[in-house]
Structure formats: C-alpha cells, structure tokens
XYZ file of C-alpha atoms in Angstrom:
325
model
C 100.637 114.246 125.394
C 99.416 113.455 121.819
C 95.850 112.204 122.581
C 95.747 108.739 120.563
C 92.270 107.811 118.963
C 92.036 104.480 117.687
C 89.474 102.402 115.319
C 86.809 99.601 116.856
C 86.492 97.177 113.677
C 82.415 97.115 113.252
C 80.599 95.261 115.398
C 76.872 94.333 115.681
C 74.431 94.766 118.367
C 71.143 92.939 119.031
C 68.114 95.384 119.694
C 65.984 93.367 122.258
C 61.994 93.647 122.095
C 61.228 95.015 124.851
C 58.584 97.474 126.654
C 58.097 100.599 125.633
C 56.590 103.990 127.215
C 52.898 105.360 126.262
C 53.437 108.793 124.427
C 51.214 110.499 127.048
C 53.502 108.976 129.960
C 57.013 108.248 128.927
C 58.061 106.424 131.732
C 54.916 104.310 132.185
C 55.740 101.002 130.448
C 53.293 99.685 127.858
C 53.679 98.068 123.946
C 56.216 96.510 122.623
C 58.659 98.489 119.869
C 57.009 98.698 116.522
C 60.111 100.306 115.403
C 62.231 96.656 115.102
C 65.240 95.980 112.964
C 65.522 93.289 110.327
C 69.286 92.934 110.843
C 71.207 93.724 114.139
C 72.994 97.504 114.455
C 76.239 98.114 112.575
C 78.186 100.299 114.514
C 81.873 101.743 114.704
C 83.672 103.582 117.517
C 86.340 105.713 116.698
C 87.863 106.310 120.190
C 88.969 109.397 122.164
C 90.598 109.412 125.478
C 88.267 112.328 126.307
C 84.374 112.947 126.087
C 84.050 114.332 122.445
C 81.897 117.367 122.893
C 81.925 118.428 119.518
C 82.386 117.149 116.141
C 81.934 117.544 112.183
C 82.775 114.774 109.861
C 84.674 115.994 106.242
C 84.838 112.964 104.133
C 87.217 110.572 105.498
C 88.161 113.219 108.158
C 86.889 113.708 111.531
C 87.066 116.759 113.337
C 86.337 116.276 117.274
C 86.815 118.419 119.884
C 87.002 117.591 123.956
C 87.491 119.769 126.800
C 91.078 119.598 125.897
C 91.712 120.380 122.690
C 91.099 119.576 118.879
C 91.710 116.820 116.866
C 91.834 115.441 113.411
C 91.560 111.547 112.513
C 91.886 110.207 109.160
C 89.501 107.055 109.221
C 91.414 105.838 106.229
C 94.564 105.455 107.670
C 94.009 106.128 111.345
C 96.318 109.201 111.224
C 95.256 111.948 113.574
C 96.895 115.413 114.716
C 96.240 117.523 117.702
C 95.469 121.373 117.597
C 96.122 122.701 121.232
C 95.633 126.084 119.203
C 93.232 126.969 116.234
C 95.474 129.993 114.808
C 95.642 132.752 117.708
C 93.303 131.295 120.217
C 92.979 128.026 122.187
C 91.235 124.706 121.297
C 90.216 124.166 124.777
C 86.728 124.032 125.429
C 85.459 124.488 122.094
C 81.443 124.482 122.240
C 80.655 124.182 118.418
C 81.409 122.920 115.243
C 79.936 123.526 111.664
C 80.910 122.683 108.201
C 80.213 125.503 105.803
C 78.983 125.299 102.102
C 82.717 125.263 101.187
C 83.911 122.420 103.132
C 85.197 124.684 106.016
C 85.533 123.565 109.300
C 83.944 126.506 111.749
C 84.859 126.104 115.757
C 82.608 128.146 118.420
C 85.241 128.999 121.378
C 85.342 131.283 124.256
C 87.668 133.732 122.935
C 86.232 134.207 119.256
C 85.319 131.993 116.405
C 87.800 130.459 114.147
C 87.434 128.674 111.083
C 89.719 126.030 109.406
C 90.999 127.684 105.556
C 93.175 125.001 103.840
C 96.152 124.458 106.116
C 95.514 127.173 108.119
C 93.024 128.929 110.925
C 91.208 132.570 110.821
C 90.165 134.084 113.707
C 87.155 136.233 114.103
C 86.643 138.430 117.272
C 84.963 141.283 118.706
C 87.916 143.337 116.488
C 86.571 141.526 113.147
C 82.607 142.328 113.905
C 81.549 139.687 116.140
C 79.193 140.900 119.154
C 81.162 138.963 121.975
C 84.301 136.853 121.930
C 82.249 134.204 124.208
C 80.973 132.036 121.178
C 78.397 129.625 122.315
C 76.580 128.185 119.109
C 76.625 127.933 115.412
C 74.706 127.128 112.749
C 74.895 127.408 108.726
C 72.153 128.214 105.795
C 73.468 128.032 102.299
C 76.400 130.341 102.031
C 75.920 131.806 105.212
C 77.115 131.259 108.679
C 75.409 131.999 112.207
C 77.074 132.613 114.977
C 75.289 133.039 118.685
C 77.217 134.518 121.710
C 76.848 136.008 125.328
C 76.390 139.192 123.403
C 74.300 138.669 120.715
C 74.007 136.614 117.256
C 76.094 137.383 114.129
C 75.760 136.307 110.114
C 79.216 135.988 108.560
C 78.056 136.712 104.928
C 80.535 137.442 101.206
C 83.710 137.806 104.325
C 81.982 140.168 106.654
C 79.695 140.254 109.779
C 76.084 141.650 110.420
C 75.397 141.305 114.232
C 71.629 141.083 115.663
C 71.236 141.933 119.351
C 68.252 143.180 121.590
C 68.454 146.256 119.448
C 67.431 144.187 116.013
C 65.108 142.289 117.791
C 66.466 139.313 120.013
C 64.667 138.776 122.959
C 68.185 138.478 124.504
C 71.621 138.918 123.486
C 73.008 135.348 125.267
C 72.172 133.106 122.081
C 72.762 129.609 123.494
C 71.156 127.855 120.333
C 70.862 128.520 116.427
C 68.899 126.385 113.802
C 68.184 127.115 110.118
C 65.191 125.445 108.489
C 64.783 124.569 105.003
C 62.941 128.212 104.153
C 66.045 129.718 105.670
C 64.470 131.043 108.623
C 66.737 131.707 111.669
C 65.723 130.071 114.986
C 67.670 131.516 118.085
C 67.421 129.656 121.485
C 68.328 132.351 124.364
C 67.818 132.445 127.978
C 64.697 134.291 127.654
C 62.893 132.351 124.940
C 63.003 131.285 121.015
C 63.077 133.978 118.487
C 62.513 133.314 114.582
C 63.836 135.399 111.776
C 62.825 135.094 108.286
C 65.177 137.814 107.085
C 62.480 140.806 107.843
C 60.147 139.664 110.306
C 60.882 138.979 114.277
C 58.891 136.223 116.185
C 58.985 135.507 120.093
C 57.738 132.010 121.452
C 58.096 131.889 125.316
C 56.322 131.271 128.543
C 54.395 133.913 129.166
C 52.867 133.344 125.650
C 52.061 129.700 126.946
C 54.644 128.421 124.267
C 56.912 126.994 126.408
C 57.355 126.100 129.838
C 60.382 127.425 130.718
C 62.010 130.153 128.599
C 65.686 128.834 129.474
C 66.633 127.268 126.061
C 69.760 126.088 125.399
C 69.194 123.464 122.210
C 67.453 123.625 118.711
C 67.001 121.437 115.776
C 64.714 121.336 112.805
C 63.318 117.983 111.948
C 64.109 117.045 108.036
C 61.274 116.890 105.749
C 58.854 118.533 108.135
C 60.718 121.760 109.156
C 59.256 121.165 112.911
C 61.302 122.688 115.570
C 62.581 120.838 118.409
C 63.567 122.593 121.513
C 65.198 121.732 124.893
C 64.029 124.388 127.548
C 64.385 124.400 131.303
C 65.959 121.513 133.420
C 64.085 118.674 132.205
C 61.708 120.105 129.209
C 61.488 119.337 125.563
C 58.835 120.985 122.889
C 58.002 120.758 119.327
C 56.486 123.278 116.873
C 54.756 121.994 114.174
C 54.637 125.733 112.831
C 50.826 126.049 114.137
C 51.091 124.796 118.207
C 53.514 123.862 120.421
C 53.694 120.581 122.159
C 55.184 120.375 125.463
C 56.832 117.388 126.669
C 57.953 117.929 130.536
C 60.118 116.583 133.091
C 61.530 114.337 130.826
C 65.403 113.955 130.993
C 67.754 116.395 132.717
C 70.057 117.907 131.156
C 69.672 117.487 127.108
C 72.760 118.892 124.843
C 71.641 117.501 121.430
C 69.063 116.744 119.301
C 68.526 114.493 116.170
C 65.926 113.394 113.374
C 66.645 110.567 111.343
C 63.057 110.362 109.450
C 61.409 107.474 111.489
C 62.957 108.550 115.001
C 64.244 111.723 117.007
C 67.187 111.356 119.483
C 68.078 113.108 122.198
C 71.291 112.979 123.617
C 72.520 114.181 127.258
C 75.756 113.972 129.539
C 73.890 111.080 131.349
C 72.292 109.526 128.853
C 70.664 108.637 125.448
C 66.840 107.927 124.644
C 64.343 107.994 121.469
C 61.413 109.035 119.905
C 59.793 106.594 117.515
C 57.161 107.814 114.864
C 54.553 106.055 116.239
C 55.234 108.016 119.460
C 56.684 105.543 121.676
C 59.708 106.502 123.690
C 63.145 104.647 124.533
C 64.559 104.818 127.372
C 66.387 101.365 128.025
C 69.980 101.797 126.831
C 69.836 97.950 125.718
C 67.394 99.020 123.317
C 68.839 101.440 121.526
C 71.598 99.512 120.384
C 74.335 102.052 120.545
C 76.899 101.433 123.783
C 76.789 105.456 124.720
C 76.124 106.755 128.302
C 77.050 110.287 127.511
C 76.257 111.902 124.111
C 77.033 115.456 123.655
C 76.477 115.998 119.849
C 74.893 114.021 116.782
C 74.495 113.987 113.452
C 72.871 112.501 110.245
C 75.402 112.455 107.477
C 74.358 113.271 103.842
C 74.010 109.255 103.523
C 71.580 108.887 106.022
C 73.941 107.443 108.763
C 74.264 108.671 112.378
C 77.287 110.034 114.314
C 76.850 110.200 118.255
C 79.678 112.419 119.956
C 80.079 110.469 123.408
C 82.081 109.285 126.302
C 84.359 106.885 124.082
C 85.072 108.904 121.219
C 82.880 109.128 117.642
C 80.278 106.802 116.938
C 79.396 106.089 113.725
C 75.447 103.819 113.056
C 74.570 102.252 109.998
C 70.701 103.420 110.152
C 68.330 101.326 108.794
C 65.916 104.151 108.513
C 68.057 106.276 105.601
C 65.216 107.351 103.753
C-alpha cells in the first residue's frame, strides 16, 4: 500500500523556562536555561506512517527511508512516490542517506549502495568494488563519497571505488560511522575504536589509550566551525575531541543514533528521546523545554540556511532555527 505523508501547517511551541542540569552532572537540576528564545519555536511536520530512519532534503523534495521502503515527497504540492526497490536492490532497511556534491542521493542498504541518477538508480556491490554489500554508513567530502560497510570502508572518486580495510590501516573492518571534517580528514567509527585518515596517515583513538571508555562507536559528527568530533560510544556514553584531548560524558543516555550541532547547541537523538547540550554547558533532557514534539529521533540535519531537520517517529520535522549563524 502506498504510504501517505502529509504536511502539518506551521505551528508554534512555547519553550518553557525550567531547571537545567549542571555540566559535570547532567541529571542534577540547577540553573535556569540561559539559551532562551525571543519568540516561540516554529516547526512543520511532514508525516509518515512509520518512523523515519534516514532522510535527505533536496530543494523542495524530501527523500526518506523507513524500515519498509523509501519515499520521495514534493513539499510544494504534497505529491509523493514510493520506491519498493532502488534499482536492482530492495529499499527496506536503509541505514543511511547522503546528498553528494552533484545533488545525487545515495542510499546505504544491506544489499549494497544505490545512487539516484536522474530518474534512475545505479547500484554498487562487491562486484563493482565495495568491500562488503552490507553498507552501514555514508559521508561526503567535496567530490568524494565514502561508505562504511561490515567489511571495510570505500571511497568513490571519478567513477571508481578504492577500498580501505585493516590491511590499509583501519582498526576494524566493521565501519559503523563516517564523518569528514573541513580539512578533509575522514573519521571512521568502528566496533574497536575510532580511526582518522588525512589521506596519508592513520591515527587510532581507543579505550586502551584512554581516549574513550568504550571502543564500540556507532555515531560520529563534526562540529561546524571548530571541527570538534563528537562520538557516541558504548551503551550510553558520549565523547568530544577538540583536536588535542577527548572529553568523556559517561552514562548519559542509551542508544544515541544521531548528533547535530547548530552553532550554539548540540543535539542528540535516540529511539527513546531527544536531548541537547547548550553552549554554556547546560544539558536539556526535558522534552517540554526542547520545544520539539519528538520522542524518537533517528537522524538530524542542519541545512544551508541553518534550519534544523529531524527524522522521527511521526515523519520529518523542520525547525526554524533561531541560531542560524
């Protein structure tokens, strides 16, 4: 059955003043929120019938993936199209989606990688140069597309793939997350630690060297402006690397699936809740104070205008960001 997805007209939510948690102990209620809004949050929800696990926004088109399939929605006229298949592979269980420099949408699936080229899909598998068909993560660096798989990473450049495995320098071939900073350094989150690769040199960060408490890294994110690296490690931990040292935040929240910075705040999403770290070091866990009606968040995105997007249980939510710069 074709999935229906509709637009909720813009609504506003008042952000209520309340207590916050101290930076050293995020659950210890303390000072009032120093990041306040001069006006209420404005948001729109583009509804889906299943939780949205991955999405990209291409001008007025939202491509989104649920556990069952992929759908494209034209938000100008509310028309939509469902894709049960991405070329020769199924569209169920898409793990990640990215938009490349040419405006093409890439999909990481359990059967390979697909890219939307014009009105068609091109599929890449181990036959075309992937180290493994089970694709787990995607990232874009200028003209390159990086994919993390259960058997290593690969870079797509000028129409061909180059593999990176433990033979080249990865600590593990299970690449669960990839992020690229402004200098072009690629960061790989694996089940055995975090690697960085600047094009020639590999660096390892792991629990053995006291960088992390847990090696199992499933989410990586680059903080715009600072190039700080955020990582979700182990069952409940977070870590931030400023280029010199790692700062660890232990036992914060289970199962973080996405991290996003909007210049003054860092957001963390999970299947069991959304929370935020403000620029002054205050944590926000209370959903009433976040101003976003989402109890499950699987992916987040800050667009070129500075506005925020959330893939959540009701669909895709757009938030007018008061901190655009």
